[in-house]
Short mmCIF file of C-alpha atoms in Angstrom, two decimals:
data_model
loop_
_atom_site.label_atom_id
_atom_site.label_comp_id
_atom_site.label_asym_id
_atom_site.label_seq_id
_atom_site.Cartn_x
_atom_site.Cartn_y
_atom_site.Cartn_z
CA MET A 1379 102.97 93.22 127.74
CA ARG A 1380 102.59 89.52 126.92
CA ILE A 1381 102.55 87.81 123.70
CA LYS A 1382 99.27 85.82 123.16
CA LEU A 1383 98.70 83.30 120.69
CA ARG A 1384 95.32 81.56 119.59
CA LEU A 1385 94.77 78.66 117.28
CA THR A 1386 91.44 79.18 115.49
CA ALA A 1387 89.72 76.47 113.15
CA ILE A 1388 87.46 77.81 110.39
CA PHE A 1389 85.73 75.72 107.90
CA PRO A 1390 84.46 76.45 104.36
CA ALA A 1391 80.98 77.45 103.89
CA LEU A 1392 80.40 75.26 100.90
CA LEU A 1393 81.45 72.10 102.80
CA ILE A 1394 79.79 72.68 106.15
CA PRO A 1395 76.95 75.44 105.85
CA ALA A 1396 75.78 74.78 109.39
CA ILE A 1397 79.13 75.95 111.03
CA ALA A 1398 80.24 78.28 108.39
CA SER A 1399 80.70 81.15 110.61
CA ALA A 1400 81.95 79.28 113.70
CA GLN A 1401 85.43 79.82 115.11
CA ASP A 1402 86.59 76.86 117.38
CA ILE A 1403 89.64 77.80 119.68
CA LEU A 1404 91.88 74.73 119.45
CA TRP A 1405 94.21 76.15 121.90
CA GLU A 1406 95.42 79.49 123.48
CA LYS A 1407 98.86 80.21 125.14
CA THR A 1408 100.26 83.63 126.45
CA TYR A 1409 103.99 84.25 126.32
CA GLY A 1410 106.01 87.03 127.98
CA GLY A 1411 107.28 88.74 130.95
CA LYS A 1412 106.02 91.86 132.95
CA HIS A 1413 107.01 94.31 130.41
CA ALA A 1414 107.20 94.71 126.57
CA GLU A 1415 107.46 92.02 123.99
CA TYR A 1416 107.62 92.79 120.28
CA LEU A 1417 106.77 90.19 117.86
CA TYR A 1418 108.15 90.58 114.18
CA ASP A 1419 108.34 87.20 112.41
CA ALA A 1420 107.17 83.58 112.85
CA ILE A 1421 107.58 80.43 110.64
CA PRO A 1422 106.39 77.00 110.75
CA THR A 1423 109.04 74.24 111.45
CA PRO A 1424 109.45 70.80 110.11
CA ASP A 1425 108.23 69.18 113.27
CA TYR A 1426 104.75 70.99 112.88
CA GLY A 1427 105.49 73.53 115.46
CA PHE A 1428 106.47 77.06 115.12
CA ILE A 1429 109.05 79.32 115.93
CA LEU A 1430 108.50 83.15 116.90
CA ALA A 1431 111.07 85.92 116.81
CA GLY A 1432 111.05 89.23 118.26
CA SER A 1433 112.42 91.45 121.02
CA SER A 1434 111.87 91.71 124.71
CA VAL A 1435 112.69 94.18 127.55
CA SER A 1436 111.33 91.82 130.24
CA GLY A 1437 113.49 90.40 132.77
CA LYS A 1438 113.22 86.90 134.11
CA ASN A 1439 109.51 86.76 134.96
CA GLY A 1440 106.32 85.49 133.63
CA ASN A 1441 107.27 82.70 131.44
CA LYS A 1442 110.36 84.39 130.28
CA ASP A 1443 113.29 82.40 131.78
CA GLU A 1444 116.28 84.65 130.94
CA LYS A 1445 117.34 88.02 132.33
CA ASN A 1446 117.27 91.20 130.21
CA LYS A 1447 120.78 91.95 128.95
CA GLY A 1448 120.24 95.74 128.34
CA ASP A 1449 117.44 97.50 126.44
CA LEU A 1450 115.64 95.43 123.84
CA ASP A 1451 117.06 91.78 123.47
CA TYR A 1452 116.31 89.26 120.68
CA TRP A 1453 113.95 86.80 121.96
CA VAL A 1454 113.03 83.43 120.28
CA TRP A 1455 110.31 80.99 121.26
CA LYS A 1456 110.20 77.55 119.87
CA MET A 1457 106.83 75.63 120.44
CA ASP A 1458 105.31 72.37 119.23
CA GLU A 1459 102.17 71.76 117.30
CA HIS A 1460 100.00 72.21 120.36
CA GLY A 1461 101.77 75.54 121.65
CA ASN A 1462 103.79 73.94 124.26
CA LEU A 1463 107.19 75.33 124.84
CA ASP A 1464 110.17 73.27 123.22
CA TRP A 1465 112.81 75.98 124.18
CA GLN A 1466 113.35 79.74 124.41
CA LYS A 1467 116.59 81.96 124.03
CA SER A 1468 117.38 85.34 124.49
CA PHE A 1469 120.40 87.20 123.05
CA GLY A 1470 121.43 90.96 123.75
CA GLY A 1471 123.91 93.54 124.48
CA ASN A 1472 123.87 96.76 126.46
CA LYS A 1473 121.61 98.67 124.04
CA GLU A 1474 118.71 98.14 121.75
CA ASP A 1475 118.86 94.80 119.87
CA LEU A 1476 115.67 94.34 117.36
CA LEU A 1477 115.00 90.87 115.89
CA GLN A 1478 113.33 91.43 112.77
CA SER A 1479 113.67 88.31 110.69
CA ILE A 1480 114.31 84.47 111.03
CA ALA A 1481 114.57 81.71 108.44
CA LEU A 1482 115.32 77.94 108.45
CA THR A 1483 118.44 76.61 107.51
CA GLY A 1484 119.35 73.21 105.74
CA ASP A 1485 121.03 71.84 108.77
CA GLY A 1486 117.81 71.98 110.73
CA GLY A 1487 118.82 75.14 112.60
CA PHE A 1488 117.76 78.92 112.20
CA ILE A 1489 119.42 82.09 111.06
CA LEU A 1490 118.27 85.39 112.93
CA GLY A 1491 118.51 88.76 111.21
CA GLY A 1492 118.07 92.11 112.94
CA THR A 1493 119.57 95.58 113.91
CA SER A 1494 121.58 96.08 117.06
CA ALA A 1495 123.11 99.19 118.60
CA SER A 1496 124.87 97.31 121.19
CA ASP A 1497 128.57 97.37 121.80
CA LYS A 1498 130.72 94.13 122.72
CA GLY A 1499 129.39 92.48 125.97
CA SER A 1500 126.85 89.92 127.32
CA ASP A 1501 126.01 87.87 124.19
CA LYS A 1502 127.50 90.32 121.81
CA THR A 1503 131.11 89.62 120.61
CA GLU A 1504 131.80 92.51 118.54
CA ASN A 1505 131.44 96.39 119.10
CA SER A 1506 128.87 98.48 117.22
CA LYS A 1507 130.45 99.91 114.09
CA GLY A 1508 128.07 102.97 114.09
CA LYS A 1509 124.57 103.94 115.09
CA GLU A 1510 122.76 100.65 114.33
CA ASP A 1511 124.28 97.57 112.49
CA PHE A 1512 123.08 94.32 110.93
CA TRP A 1513 123.40 91.48 113.62
CA ILE A 1514 123.22 87.89 112.58
CA ILE A 1515 123.15 85.00 114.82
CA LYS A 1516 123.25 81.16 113.59
CA LEU A 1517 121.49 78.66 115.86
CA ASN A 1518 121.30 74.88 115.67
CA ALA A 1519 117.99 73.09 115.95
CA LYS A 1520 118.00 73.33 119.83
CA GLY A 1521 118.67 77.16 119.76
CA GLN A 1522 122.32 76.85 120.80
CA GLN A 1523 124.51 79.71 119.07
CA LEU A 1524 126.94 78.57 116.48
CA TRP A 1525 128.15 81.94 115.22
CA GLN A 1526 127.29 85.58 115.02
CA ARG A 1527 128.32 88.48 112.91
CA THR A 1528 127.96 92.16 113.29
CA ILE A 1529 127.99 94.03 110.00
CA GLY A 1530 127.71 97.76 109.21
CA GLY A 1531 129.26 101.07 108.50
CA SER A 1532 129.64 104.33 110.49
CA GLY A 1533 125.95 105.47 109.99
CA MET A 1534 122.73 103.59 110.48
CA GLU A 1535 121.76 99.90 109.03
CA LYS A 1536 118.42 98.36 109.44
CA LEU A 1537 117.95 94.81 108.52
CA LEU A 1538 114.52 93.66 107.53
CA SER A 1539 114.79 90.39 105.51
CA ILE A 1540 117.03 87.22 105.76
CA ALA A 1541 116.97 84.16 103.73
CA GLN A 1542 119.14 80.97 103.00
CA THR A 1543 120.47 80.83 99.46
CA LYS A 1544 121.04 77.75 97.18
CA ASP A 1545 124.59 77.27 98.27
CA ASN A 1546 123.66 77.32 101.87
CA GLY A 1547 124.78 80.77 102.36
CA TYR A 1548 122.63 83.69 103.30
CA ILE A 1549 121.30 86.74 101.79
CA LEU A 1550 120.73 89.86 104.03
CA GLY A 1551 118.48 92.68 102.74
CA GLY A 1552 118.15 96.10 104.58
CA THR A 1553 118.61 99.83 104.33
CA SER A 1554 121.90 101.82 104.94
CA SER A 1555 123.01 105.51 105.37
CA SER A 1556 126.58 104.81 105.67
CA ASN A 1557 129.47 105.62 103.62
CA LYS A 1558 132.40 103.17 102.67
CA THR A 1559 134.28 102.22 105.98
CA ILE A 1560 137.59 103.81 106.32
CA THR A 1561 140.47 102.05 107.85
CA PRO A 1562 143.01 104.07 109.71
CA GLU A 1563 146.51 103.70 108.54
CA GLY A 1564 148.32 100.95 110.30
CA GLN A 1565 145.21 99.05 111.28
CA THR A 1566 143.68 95.89 109.84
CA PRO A 1567 140.81 96.56 107.28
CA ASP A 1568 137.41 95.76 108.71
CA LEU A 1569 135.92 92.72 106.65
CA TYR A 1570 132.48 93.24 107.87
CA GLY A 1571 132.51 97.07 107.22
CA LYS A 1572 130.71 98.93 104.31
CA SER A 1573 132.48 98.66 100.83
CA GLU A 1574 130.74 101.52 98.98
CA ASP A 1575 129.62 105.09 99.74
CA SER A 1576 125.93 105.93 100.08
CA ARG A 1577 124.22 107.08 96.96
CA GLY A 1578 122.15 109.78 98.97
CA ASN A 1579 119.97 109.52 102.15
CA LEU A 1580 118.99 105.78 102.56
CA ASP A 1581 119.92 103.15 100.13
CA PHE A 1582 119.00 99.38 99.59
CA TRP A 1583 121.95 97.41 101.17
CA VAL A 1584 122.48 93.73 100.33
CA VAL A 1585 125.02 91.50 101.93
CA LYS A 1586 125.70 87.91 100.82
CA LEU A 1587 127.36 85.58 103.44
CA SER A 1588 128.88 82.04 103.10
CA GLU A 1589 127.62 79.18 105.15
CA ALA A 1590 130.20 80.03 107.78
CA GLY A 1591 129.12 83.70 107.81
CA THR A 1592 131.94 85.49 105.83
CA ILE A 1593 130.95 88.19 103.57
CA GLU A 1594 131.17 87.04 99.89
CA TRP A 1595 129.90 90.38 98.28
CA GLN A 1596 127.76 93.38 99.20
CA ARG A 1597 126.12 95.98 97.16
CA THR A 1598 124.76 99.55 97.94
CA ILE A 1599 121.95 100.52 95.44
CA GLY A 1600 120.25 103.84 95.53
CA GLY A 1601 119.37 107.21 94.18
CA LYS A 1602 119.85 110.57 95.56
CA TYR A 1603 117.10 110.64 98.27
CA VAL A 1604 115.33 107.80 100.15
CA ASP A 1605 115.30 104.24 98.94
CA GLU A 1606 114.20 101.75 101.61
CA LEU A 1607 114.59 97.97 101.10
CA ARG A 1608 111.51 96.08 102.30
CA SER A 1609 111.91 92.55 100.91
CA ILE A 1610 114.74 90.34 99.21
CA GLN A 1611 114.02 86.96 97.89
CA PRO A 1612 116.30 84.55 95.96
CA THR A 1613 114.95 83.79 92.53
CA ARG A 1614 115.03 80.34 90.84
CA ASP A 1615 117.88 81.43 88.41
CA GLY A 1616 120.24 81.82 91.33
CA GLY A 1617 119.73 85.69 91.70
CA TYR A 1618 117.66 87.93 93.80
CA ILE A 1619 114.75 90.04 93.65
CA LEU A 1620 114.65 93.16 95.73
CA GLY A 1621 111.65 95.30 96.41
CA GLY A 1622 111.00 98.50 98.36
CA TYR A 1623 110.08 102.23 98.43
CA SER A 1624 111.74 105.06 96.45
CA ASN A 1625 111.23 108.85 96.24
CA SER A 1626 114.59 109.25 94.42
CA PRO A 1627 114.55 110.63 90.77
CA ALA A 1628 116.89 109.15 88.12
CA SER A 1629 120.24 109.31 89.94
CA GLY A 1630 123.07 107.18 91.37
CA ASP A 1631 121.85 103.61 90.49
CA LYS A 1632 118.33 104.52 89.87
CA THR A 1633 117.58 104.64 85.78
CA GLU A 1634 114.18 105.76 86.10
CA GLU A 1635 112.28 108.87 87.20
CA ASN A 1636 109.97 108.63 90.26
CA TYR A 1637 106.47 109.30 89.31
CA GLY A 1638 104.76 110.74 92.34
CA LEU A 1639 105.76 111.15 96.00
CA GLY A 1640 107.20 107.78 96.06
CA ASP A 1641 106.88 104.55 94.07
CA TYR A 1642 107.52 100.67 94.21
CA TRP A 1643 111.00 100.05 93.18
CA ILE A 1644 112.15 96.63 92.15
CA VAL A 1645 115.68 95.57 91.19
CA LYS A 1646 116.70 92.27 90.01
CA LEU A 1647 120.18 91.08 90.74
CA ASP A 1648 122.10 88.26 89.28
CA ALA A 1649 123.99 85.43 91.50
CA GLN A 1650 126.80 87.85 91.95
CA GLY A 1651 124.90 90.79 92.96
CA GLU A 1652 124.96 92.73 89.70
CA ILE A 1653 121.92 94.35 88.40
CA ASP A 1654 120.05 92.56 85.65
CA TRP A 1655 117.17 95.03 85.50
CA GLN A 1656 115.13 97.50 87.55
CA ARG A 1657 111.54 99.00 87.44
CA ALA A 1658 109.62 101.76 89.14
CA TYR A 1659 105.82 101.59 89.41
CA GLY A 1660 103.68 104.25 90.45
CA GLY A 1661 101.07 106.93 90.29
CA GLU A 1662 100.94 110.61 90.85
CA LYS A 1663 100.88 110.39 94.57
CA ASP A 1664 102.35 107.82 97.26
CA ASP A 1665 102.71 104.25 96.60
CA ASN A 1666 104.31 102.25 99.32
CA LEU A 1667 105.53 98.62 98.56
CA ASN A 1668 105.48 96.23 101.68
CA ALA A 1669 105.63 92.65 100.25
CA LEU A 1670 107.11 90.80 97.23
CA ILE A 1671 107.28 87.16 96.40
CA PRO A 1672 108.38 85.27 93.41
CA THR A 1673 105.78 83.23 91.76
CA ARG A 1674 105.80 79.55 90.36
CA ASP A 1675 105.58 80.75 86.69
CA GLY A 1676 109.00 82.75 87.11
CA GLY A 1677 107.32 86.14 87.69
CA TYR A 1678 106.91 88.33 90.75
CA LEU A 1679 103.82 89.48 92.71
CA LEU A 1680 104.20 93.01 94.56
CA GLY A 1681 101.80 94.19 97.01
CA GLY A 1682 101.54 97.42 99.08
CA ASN A 1683 99.43 100.49 99.55
CA SER A 1684 98.45 103.48 97.17
CA ASN A 1685 96.57 106.79 97.34
CA SER A 1686 97.35 107.37 93.47
CA GLY A 1687 94.77 107.61 90.85
CA ALA A 1688 94.89 105.83 87.36
CA THR A 1689 97.93 107.77 86.31
CA TYR A 1690 101.51 106.86 84.99
CA SER A 1691 102.06 103.03 85.47
CA LYS A 1692 98.99 102.71 87.65
CA SER A 1693 96.02 101.66 85.62
CA LYS A 1694 93.62 101.04 88.54
CA THR A 1695 92.59 104.09 90.55
CA ASN A 1696 92.13 103.93 94.30
CA ARG A 1697 88.60 104.28 95.54
CA GLU A 1698 88.88 106.05 98.69
CA GLY A 1699 91.83 107.05 100.95
CA THR A 1700 94.46 104.39 100.70
CA ASP A 1701 94.01 100.96 98.96
CA PHE A 1702 95.65 97.69 98.57
CA TRP A 1703 97.70 97.78 95.26
CA VAL A 1704 98.85 94.61 93.80
CA LEU A 1705 100.82 94.00 90.63
CA LYS A 1706 101.62 90.70 88.88
CA LEU A 1707 104.89 90.91 86.90
CA ASP A 1708 106.65 88.74 84.34
CA GLU A 1709 110.28 87.39 84.72
CA SER A 1710 111.51 90.62 83.00
CA GLY A 1711 109.55 93.16 85.03
CA GLU A 1712 106.78 93.83 82.62
CA ILE A 1713 103.15 94.22 84.33
CA GLU A 1714 101.02 91.36 83.48
CA TRP A 1715 98.02 92.78 85.52
CA GLN A 1716 97.33 94.87 88.50
CA GLN A 1717 94.38 95.47 90.76
CA THR A 1718 93.41 97.65 93.66
CA TYR A 1719 91.18 96.16 96.68
CA ASN A 1720 89.34 98.69 98.95
CA TYR A 1721 88.39 97.94 102.54
CA GLY A 1722 88.32 101.08 104.62
CA LYS A 1723 89.76 104.60 104.64
CA ALA A 1724 93.33 103.32 105.04
CA ASP A 1725 94.21 99.86 103.79
CA ILE A 1726 97.70 98.63 104.38
CA LEU A 1727 99.05 95.35 102.79
CA THR A 1728 101.49 93.45 104.63
CA SER A 1729 101.67 89.86 103.12
CA LEU A 1730 101.42 87.79 100.07
CA VAL A 1731 101.24 83.96 99.85
CA GLU A 1732 101.00 81.91 96.57
CA ASN A 1733 98.96 78.74 96.92
CA LYS A 1734 99.65 75.55 95.00
CA ASP A 1735 97.08 76.07 92.53
CA GLY A 1736 98.21 79.31 91.52
CA THR A 1737 95.80 81.47 93.48
CA PHE A 1738 96.99 84.06 96.11
CA ILE A 1739 96.19 84.92 99.88
CA ILE A 1740 96.63 88.65 100.70
CA GLY A 1741 96.81 89.90 104.25
CA GLY A 1742 96.71 93.27 105.69
CA TYR A 1743 94.58 95.61 107.77
CA ALA A 1744 92.13 98.42 107.15
CA GLN A 1745 90.96 101.24 109.17
CA SER A 1746 87.25 102.31 109.66
CA GLU A 1747 85.60 105.59 108.91
CA ALA A 1748 82.46 107.48 109.68
CA ASP A 1749 79.84 109.16 107.22
CA LYS A 1750 78.86 112.61 107.31
CA SER A 1751 76.04 112.00 109.91
CA GLY A 1752 78.66 110.46 112.41
CA GLN A 1753 77.45 107.04 111.59
CA LYS A 1754 79.67 104.29 110.40
CA THR A 1755 79.57 103.59 106.57
CA PRO A 1756 79.95 99.94 105.86
CA VAL A 1757 82.82 99.06 103.68
CA LYS A 1758 82.67 95.46 102.67
CA THR A 1759 82.69 93.77 106.03
CA ILE A 1760 84.94 96.04 107.93
CA ARG A 1761 83.40 96.55 111.56
CA LYS A 1762 82.34 100.10 112.22
CA ASP A 1763 82.34 100.32 116.14
CA LYS A 1764 84.51 103.45 116.16
CA GLU A 1765 86.26 105.59 113.61
CA GLY A 1766 89.86 104.91 113.34
CA ILE A 1767 89.89 101.26 114.62
CA ASN A 1768 91.88 98.77 112.45
CA ASP A 1769 90.50 95.39 111.36
CA TYR A 1770 92.77 92.73 109.89
CA ILE A 1771 91.79 91.19 106.62
CA ALA A 1772 92.62 88.34 104.42
CA LEU A 1773 91.46 88.04 100.70
CA LYS A 1774 91.91 85.24 98.17
CA ILE A 1775 92.48 86.11 94.58
CA LYS A 1776 92.39 84.28 91.20
CA PRO A 1777 95.82 83.99 89.18
CA ASN A 1778 94.47 87.11 87.26
CA GLY A 1779 93.72 89.19 90.41
CA GLU A 1780 90.00 88.62 90.49
CA GLU A 1781 88.73 88.32 94.10
CA LEU A 1782 87.58 84.99 95.19
CA TRP A 1783 86.65 85.74 99.00
CA SER A 1784 87.51 87.99 101.65
CA GLN A 1785 87.41 87.81 105.48
CA THR A 1786 87.84 90.47 108.07
CA VAL A 1787 88.52 89.91 111.78
CA GLY A 1788 88.17 92.69 114.39
CA SER A 1789 87.39 93.30 118.14
CA LYS A 1790 87.35 96.60 120.39
CA GLY A 1791 91.06 96.92 119.79
CA ASP A 1792 93.27 98.30 117.08
CA GLU A 1793 94.55 95.31 115.00
CA VAL A 1794 97.59 95.56 112.83
CA MET A 1795 98.22 92.42 110.75
CA LYS A 1796 102.02 91.93 110.69
CA ARG A 1797 102.25 88.79 108.47
CA LEU A 1798 100.21 86.07 107.04
CA LEU A 1799 101.73 82.70 105.87
CA GLU A 1800 100.65 79.34 104.92
CA THR A 1801 100.95 76.25 107.29
CA ARG A 1802 102.10 72.72 106.42
CA ASP A 1803 98.44 71.61 106.67
CA GLY A 1804 97.11 74.23 104.21
CA GLY A 1805 95.99 76.76 106.99
CA ILE A 1806 96.76 80.29 107.30
CA PHE A 1807 99.00 81.90 110.07
CA TRP A 1808 97.88 85.37 111.02
CA GLN A 1809 100.64 87.53 112.99
CA VAL A 1810 98.58 90.20 114.70
CA PRO A 1811 99.68 92.61 117.49
CA GLN A 1812 96.56 92.40 119.61
CA THR A 1813 95.11 90.20 122.26
CA ALA A 1814 91.61 90.25 120.95
CA LEU A 1815 89.78 87.22 119.73
CA PRO A 1816 88.31 87.12 116.20
CA GLN A 1817 84.67 88.25 116.03
CA LYS A 1818 83.29 87.36 112.78
CA THR A 1819 84.35 86.08 109.35
CA LYS A 1820 83.20 86.03 105.80
CA ARG A 1821 83.61 83.33 103.14
CA GLN A 1822 86.24 81.52 105.31
CA PRO A 1823 89.43 79.56 104.22
CA LYS A 1824 90.26 76.10 105.82
CA ALA A 1825 92.11 77.41 109.01
CA VAL A 1826 93.23 80.52 110.47
CA MET A 1827 95.87 81.03 113.28
CA THR A 1828 96.00 84.46 114.99
CA PHE A 1829 98.49 85.69 117.47
CA GLY A 1830 99.69 88.96 118.68
CA TRP A 1831 100.89 91.02 121.78
#
């Protein structure tokens, strides 16, 4: 399986009506070996290029130039603005190493964050601490390793989000099932183990690293059941905003009861990791947060999917199946507005982007459905070739949540948009796990880049 990347230019209908629906392929590249590659993150780089981050089980074949180390290895691909290779790197141990997140660092390099089950050997310098651990690797601008850390307890840790902090350190966000690491008598304490017991089944786990990669503090935050951290972002006051999914009642660190099967759970931390405030948002069914961003006005935008009606803190009912559910919060977590967006029978939101003018771009995917006669029932512009086929979608909304335009892109395959981000030239980068070329658009933005595997 190979990663395929396409760059597609799309022009505003108001400016160029004659080519409003055209999609010009500027370039197309395929990356990968003979086996499977999994792409989880991508960011634009200061030189107008891009860096892709994921994992691979392929050996030295195709255009992958390093041997596989074990099971899945971290795989990083740096390209220029035309998609040409600058460099690629593979890092791995004897078991599964899953790279989930990459961020730019102030020295021009990169920080990699993911989950590893490997013991010491090959590129791994430390043994596994439990089932899976956080595995952090610092690279310079050319992809050379500067240092690495294995961080975890005796159970399972899964890292999903990493970012650089104002002091040039790093904030790691993920989920943990481990209790406090116990040091046997006579042995040196593990400086990269877990400092607190689990609150229940799964907890939010946040780790703050210095610039050199040493732990400055860590926090376990959770209730008695399942609490999964999906996103962590630095805030302008030097603290951090955490967003995830929770089905815990008021227990442990959680101060509010859950509303339905599961809710959005937001926790605001100060610069030292202490809780400033927390809020749960949800209706009577299942509400699943996937994305969170701080906004320019000091508030926050939350996004995910919901099948709840207008109950409890949800004022906008879902229209059919599962819809996008977006909430705008002020800096203290009070709801300013909320909105649902319906495209198919199962709408899954994966990305949020704020534009300079205060508008927002939302990315995700939607599943098609059939009517009672067996024919496809059009829902907005979602394609209806076959029931259950996913199309990926983007929509732009005003600062108050009102929809400005929407775009859907599909093929004969099953598209699942992983991430959407804004590029330096005002375009939009779509991370999509499919090799299908976009087929149609509606009220397009300036530029769209799609890639997948």
